[in-house]
mmCIF file of C-alpha atoms in Angstrom:
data_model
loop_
_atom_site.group_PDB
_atom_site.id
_atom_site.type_symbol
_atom_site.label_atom_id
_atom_site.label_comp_id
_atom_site.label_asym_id
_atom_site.label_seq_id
_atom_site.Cartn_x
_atom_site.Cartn_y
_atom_site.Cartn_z
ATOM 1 C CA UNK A 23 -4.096 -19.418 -57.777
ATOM 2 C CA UNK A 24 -2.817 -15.780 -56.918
ATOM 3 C CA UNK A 25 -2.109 -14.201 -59.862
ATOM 4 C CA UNK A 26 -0.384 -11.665 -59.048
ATOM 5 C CA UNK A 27 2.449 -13.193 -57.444
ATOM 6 C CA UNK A 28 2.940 -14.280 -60.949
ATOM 7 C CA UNK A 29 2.863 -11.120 -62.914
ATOM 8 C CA UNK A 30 6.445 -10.498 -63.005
ATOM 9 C CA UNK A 31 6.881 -13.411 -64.376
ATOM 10 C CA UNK A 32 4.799 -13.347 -67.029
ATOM 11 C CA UNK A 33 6.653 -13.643 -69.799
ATOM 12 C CA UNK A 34 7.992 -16.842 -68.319
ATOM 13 C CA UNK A 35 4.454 -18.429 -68.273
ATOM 14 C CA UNK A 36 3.117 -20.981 -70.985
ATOM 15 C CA UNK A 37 0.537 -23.602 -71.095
ATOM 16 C CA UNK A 38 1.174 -27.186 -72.167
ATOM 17 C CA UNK A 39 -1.288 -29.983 -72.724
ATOM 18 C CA UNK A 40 -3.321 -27.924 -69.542
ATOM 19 C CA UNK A 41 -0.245 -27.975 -67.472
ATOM 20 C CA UNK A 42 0.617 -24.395 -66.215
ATOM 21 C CA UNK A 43 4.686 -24.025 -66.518
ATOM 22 C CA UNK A 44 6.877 -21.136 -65.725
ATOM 23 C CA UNK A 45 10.154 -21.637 -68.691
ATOM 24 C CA UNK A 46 10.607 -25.077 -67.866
ATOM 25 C CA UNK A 47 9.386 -25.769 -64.698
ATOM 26 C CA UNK A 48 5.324 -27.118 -63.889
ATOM 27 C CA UNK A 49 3.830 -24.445 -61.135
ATOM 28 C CA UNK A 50 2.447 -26.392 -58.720
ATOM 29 C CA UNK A 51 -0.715 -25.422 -56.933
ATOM 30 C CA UNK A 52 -1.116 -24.205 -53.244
ATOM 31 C CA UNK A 53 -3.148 -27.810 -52.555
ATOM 32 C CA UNK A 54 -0.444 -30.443 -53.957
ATOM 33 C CA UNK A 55 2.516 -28.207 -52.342
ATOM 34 C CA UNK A 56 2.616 -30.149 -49.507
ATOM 35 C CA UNK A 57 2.790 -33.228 -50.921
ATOM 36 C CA UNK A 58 5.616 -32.005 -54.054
ATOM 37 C CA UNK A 59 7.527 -31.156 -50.519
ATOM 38 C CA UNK A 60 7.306 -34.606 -49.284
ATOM 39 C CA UNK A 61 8.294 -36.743 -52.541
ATOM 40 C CA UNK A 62 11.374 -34.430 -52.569
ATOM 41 C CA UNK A 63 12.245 -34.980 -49.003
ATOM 42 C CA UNK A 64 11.928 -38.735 -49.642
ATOM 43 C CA UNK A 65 15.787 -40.142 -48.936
ATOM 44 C CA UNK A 66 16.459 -37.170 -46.941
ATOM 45 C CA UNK A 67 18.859 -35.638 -49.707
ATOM 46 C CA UNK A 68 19.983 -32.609 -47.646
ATOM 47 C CA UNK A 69 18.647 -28.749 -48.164
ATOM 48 C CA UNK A 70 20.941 -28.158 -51.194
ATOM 49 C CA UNK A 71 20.173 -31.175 -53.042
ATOM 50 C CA UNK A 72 16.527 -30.811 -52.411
ATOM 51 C CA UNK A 73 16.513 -27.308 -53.160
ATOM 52 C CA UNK A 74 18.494 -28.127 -56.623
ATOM 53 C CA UNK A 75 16.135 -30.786 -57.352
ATOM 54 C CA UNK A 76 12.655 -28.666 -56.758
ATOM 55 C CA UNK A 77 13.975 -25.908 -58.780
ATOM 56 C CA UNK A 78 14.652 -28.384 -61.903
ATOM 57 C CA UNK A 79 11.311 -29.435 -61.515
ATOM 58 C CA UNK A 80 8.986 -27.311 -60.044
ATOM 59 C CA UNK A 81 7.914 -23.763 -58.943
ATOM 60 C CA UNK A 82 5.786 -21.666 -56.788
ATOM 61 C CA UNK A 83 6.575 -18.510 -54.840
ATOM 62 C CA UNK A 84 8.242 -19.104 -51.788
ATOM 63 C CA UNK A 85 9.688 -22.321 -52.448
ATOM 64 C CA UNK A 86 12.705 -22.131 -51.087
ATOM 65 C CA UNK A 87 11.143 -21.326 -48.235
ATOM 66 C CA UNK A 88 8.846 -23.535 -47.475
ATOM 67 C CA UNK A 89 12.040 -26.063 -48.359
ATOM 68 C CA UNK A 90 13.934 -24.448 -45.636
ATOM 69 C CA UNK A 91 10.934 -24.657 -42.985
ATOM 70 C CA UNK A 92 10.168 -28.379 -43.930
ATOM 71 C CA UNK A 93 13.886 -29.560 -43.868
ATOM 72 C CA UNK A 94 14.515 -27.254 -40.237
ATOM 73 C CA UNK A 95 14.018 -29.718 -37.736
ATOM 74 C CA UNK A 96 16.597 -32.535 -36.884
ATOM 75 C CA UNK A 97 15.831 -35.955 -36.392
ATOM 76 C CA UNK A 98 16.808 -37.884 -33.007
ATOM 77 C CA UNK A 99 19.914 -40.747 -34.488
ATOM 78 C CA UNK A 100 22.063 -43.175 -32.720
ATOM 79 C CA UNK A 101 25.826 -43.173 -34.356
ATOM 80 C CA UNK A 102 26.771 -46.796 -35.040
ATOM 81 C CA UNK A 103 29.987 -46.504 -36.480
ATOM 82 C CA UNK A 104 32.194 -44.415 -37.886
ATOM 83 C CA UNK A 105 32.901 -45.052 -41.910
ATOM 84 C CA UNK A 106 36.066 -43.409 -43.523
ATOM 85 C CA UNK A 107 37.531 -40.012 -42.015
ATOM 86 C CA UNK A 108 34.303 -37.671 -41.510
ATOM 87 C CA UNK A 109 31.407 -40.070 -42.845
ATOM 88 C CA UNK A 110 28.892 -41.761 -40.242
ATOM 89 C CA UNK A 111 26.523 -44.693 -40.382
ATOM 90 C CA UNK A 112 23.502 -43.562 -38.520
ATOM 91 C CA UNK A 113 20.396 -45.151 -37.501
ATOM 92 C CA UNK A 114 17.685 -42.959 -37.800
ATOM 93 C CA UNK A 115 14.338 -45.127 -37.055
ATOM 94 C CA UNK A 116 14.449 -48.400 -38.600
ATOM 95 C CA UNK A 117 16.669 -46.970 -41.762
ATOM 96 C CA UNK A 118 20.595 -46.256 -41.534
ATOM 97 C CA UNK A 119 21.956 -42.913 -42.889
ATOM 98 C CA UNK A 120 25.598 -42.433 -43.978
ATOM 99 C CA UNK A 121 25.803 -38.574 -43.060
ATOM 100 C CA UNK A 122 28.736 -36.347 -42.910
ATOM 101 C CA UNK A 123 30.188 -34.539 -39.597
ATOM 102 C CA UNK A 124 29.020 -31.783 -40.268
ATOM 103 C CA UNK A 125 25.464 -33.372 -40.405
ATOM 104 C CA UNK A 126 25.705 -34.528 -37.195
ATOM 105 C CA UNK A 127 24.594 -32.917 -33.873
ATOM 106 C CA UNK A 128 25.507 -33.008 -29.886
ATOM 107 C CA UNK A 129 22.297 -34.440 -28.501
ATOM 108 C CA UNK A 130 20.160 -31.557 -26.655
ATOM 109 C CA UNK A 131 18.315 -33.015 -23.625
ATOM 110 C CA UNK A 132 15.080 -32.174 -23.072
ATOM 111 C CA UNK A 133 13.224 -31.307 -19.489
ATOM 112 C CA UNK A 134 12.506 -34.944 -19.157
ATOM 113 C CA UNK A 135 16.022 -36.314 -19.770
ATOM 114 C CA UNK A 136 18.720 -35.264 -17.843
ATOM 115 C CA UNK A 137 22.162 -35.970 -18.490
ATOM 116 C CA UNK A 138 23.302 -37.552 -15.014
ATOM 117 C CA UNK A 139 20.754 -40.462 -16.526
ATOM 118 C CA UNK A 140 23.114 -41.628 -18.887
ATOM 119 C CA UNK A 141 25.382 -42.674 -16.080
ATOM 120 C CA UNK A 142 22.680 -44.522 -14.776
ATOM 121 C CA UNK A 143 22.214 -46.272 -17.837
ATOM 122 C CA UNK A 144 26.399 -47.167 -18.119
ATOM 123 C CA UNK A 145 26.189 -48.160 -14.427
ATOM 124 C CA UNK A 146 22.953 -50.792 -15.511
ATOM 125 C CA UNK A 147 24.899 -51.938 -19.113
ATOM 126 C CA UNK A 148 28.183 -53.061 -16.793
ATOM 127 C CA UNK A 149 26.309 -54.321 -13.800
ATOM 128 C CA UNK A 150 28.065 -51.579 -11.612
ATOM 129 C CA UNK A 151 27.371 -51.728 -8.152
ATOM 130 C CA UNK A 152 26.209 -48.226 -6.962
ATOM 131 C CA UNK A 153 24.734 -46.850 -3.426
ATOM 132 C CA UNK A 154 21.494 -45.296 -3.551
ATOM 133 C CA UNK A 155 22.735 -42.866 -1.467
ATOM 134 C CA UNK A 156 25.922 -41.451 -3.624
ATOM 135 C CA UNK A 157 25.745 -38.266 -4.871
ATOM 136 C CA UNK A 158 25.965 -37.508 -8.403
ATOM 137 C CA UNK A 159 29.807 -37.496 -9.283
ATOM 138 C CA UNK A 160 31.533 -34.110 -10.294
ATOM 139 C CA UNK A 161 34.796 -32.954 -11.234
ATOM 140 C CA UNK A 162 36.812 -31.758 -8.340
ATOM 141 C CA UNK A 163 37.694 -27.881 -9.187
ATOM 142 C CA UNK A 164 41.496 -27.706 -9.892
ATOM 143 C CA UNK A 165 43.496 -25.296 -8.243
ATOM 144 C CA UNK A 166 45.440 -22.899 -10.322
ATOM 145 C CA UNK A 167 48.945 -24.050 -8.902
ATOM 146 C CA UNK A 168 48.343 -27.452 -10.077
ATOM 147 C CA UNK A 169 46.913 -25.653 -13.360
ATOM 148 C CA UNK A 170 49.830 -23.837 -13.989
ATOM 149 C CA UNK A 171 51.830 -27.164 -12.799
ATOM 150 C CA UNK A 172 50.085 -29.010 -15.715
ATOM 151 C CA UNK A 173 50.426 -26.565 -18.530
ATOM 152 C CA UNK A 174 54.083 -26.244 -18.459
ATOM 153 C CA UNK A 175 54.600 -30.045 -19.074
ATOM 154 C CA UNK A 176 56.019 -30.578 -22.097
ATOM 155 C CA UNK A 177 54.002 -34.082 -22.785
ATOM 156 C CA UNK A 178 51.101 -32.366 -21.995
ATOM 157 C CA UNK A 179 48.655 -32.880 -25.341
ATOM 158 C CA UNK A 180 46.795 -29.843 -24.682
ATOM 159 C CA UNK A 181 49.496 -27.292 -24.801
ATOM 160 C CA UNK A 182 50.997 -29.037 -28.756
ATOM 161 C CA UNK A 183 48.805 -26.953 -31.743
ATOM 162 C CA UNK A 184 47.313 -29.398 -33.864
ATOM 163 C CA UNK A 185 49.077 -29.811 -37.402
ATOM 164 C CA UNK A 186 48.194 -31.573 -40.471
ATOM 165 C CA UNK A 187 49.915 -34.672 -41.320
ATOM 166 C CA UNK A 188 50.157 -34.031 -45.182
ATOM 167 C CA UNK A 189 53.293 -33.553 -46.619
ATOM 168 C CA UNK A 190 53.098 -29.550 -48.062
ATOM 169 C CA UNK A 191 55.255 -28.486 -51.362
ATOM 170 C CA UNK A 192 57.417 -25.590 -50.568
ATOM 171 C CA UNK A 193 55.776 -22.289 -52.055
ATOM 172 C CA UNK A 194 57.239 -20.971 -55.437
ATOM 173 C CA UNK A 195 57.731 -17.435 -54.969
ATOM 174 C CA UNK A 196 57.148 -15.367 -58.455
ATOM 175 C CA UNK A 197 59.730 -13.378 -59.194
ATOM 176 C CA UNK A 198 58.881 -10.434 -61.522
ATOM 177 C CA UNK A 199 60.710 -9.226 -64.308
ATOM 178 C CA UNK A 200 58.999 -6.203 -66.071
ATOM 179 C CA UNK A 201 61.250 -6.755 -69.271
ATOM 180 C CA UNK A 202 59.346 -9.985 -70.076
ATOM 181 C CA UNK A 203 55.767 -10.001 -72.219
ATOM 182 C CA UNK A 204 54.514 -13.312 -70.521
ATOM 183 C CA UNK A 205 54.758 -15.877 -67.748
ATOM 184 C CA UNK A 206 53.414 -19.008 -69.520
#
């Protein structure tokens, strides 16, 4: 145990029953860190949960740290449905994860994968007929007549801004008086 990482803390640090705690919390060593990081990982709770839940429980310098670098990588999903407005059902192994949008990320492919595959892969799931000797489709380039042509329709999706479909209250303006002592 380095002690002096502790020393500012020292008036924080008490004994009980052989346990070493720090106010309320049981400093765990160096050795059973690891393992402390995996039981709080268990259900994949999310950096802010885990992080709320370690300091309830336990110290040791650097924690959040070492909670950040353990809970930094992503894990590969499949998305199998979509559940409300922004939750996901997400199969991750052999478990399923409801996660939030913002949990979610584009797939990155990797040297081995490349993403003209997964037209491969459509082509085999519909029993698509396909030449061996086609090349890889592309978008044709769009001039900018027919650019311009297509911006200035007015059912054109693109061009509307997106708006909310809530109904808003109209704002109260406050009107101020400086004769009157209150506002409640």
């Amino acid at each position: 145990l380095d002690l002096l990482k502790y020393y500012n803390r020292r008036d924080s640090l008490s004994t009980l029953k052989g346990c070493l705690l720090l106010a309320d919390r049981v400093v765990i060593p160096a050795q059973l860190q690891p393992r402390v990081l995996r039981q709080l990982h268990t259900g994949h709770p999310g950096i802010v949960r885990m992080k709320a839940l370690a300091r309830s429980y336990a110290y040791w310098p650097g924690i959040d740290k070492d909670i950040e670098d353990t809970h930094s990588y992503w894990c590969n999903g499949e998305v199998l449905q979509r559940v409300g407005r922004v939750l996901y059902k997400v199969l991750v192994g052999d478990t399923s994860w409801i996660r939030h949008a913002n949990q979610l990320r584009k797939r990155a492919y990797d040297s081995t994968h490349m993403p003209h595959q997964d037209l491969d892969v459509l082509f085999e799931m519909f029993d698509l007929k396909r030449s061996p000797s086609a090349p890889p489709l592309q978008p044709a380039p769009i001039s900018t007549e027919q650019h311009v042509h297509q911006q200035a329709q007015p059912g054109n999706d693109e061009d509307q801004p997106r708006r909310s479909t809530r109904t808003r209250r109209p704002t109260r303006r406050l009107h101020m008086d400086p004769h009157q002592k209150s506002y409640v």
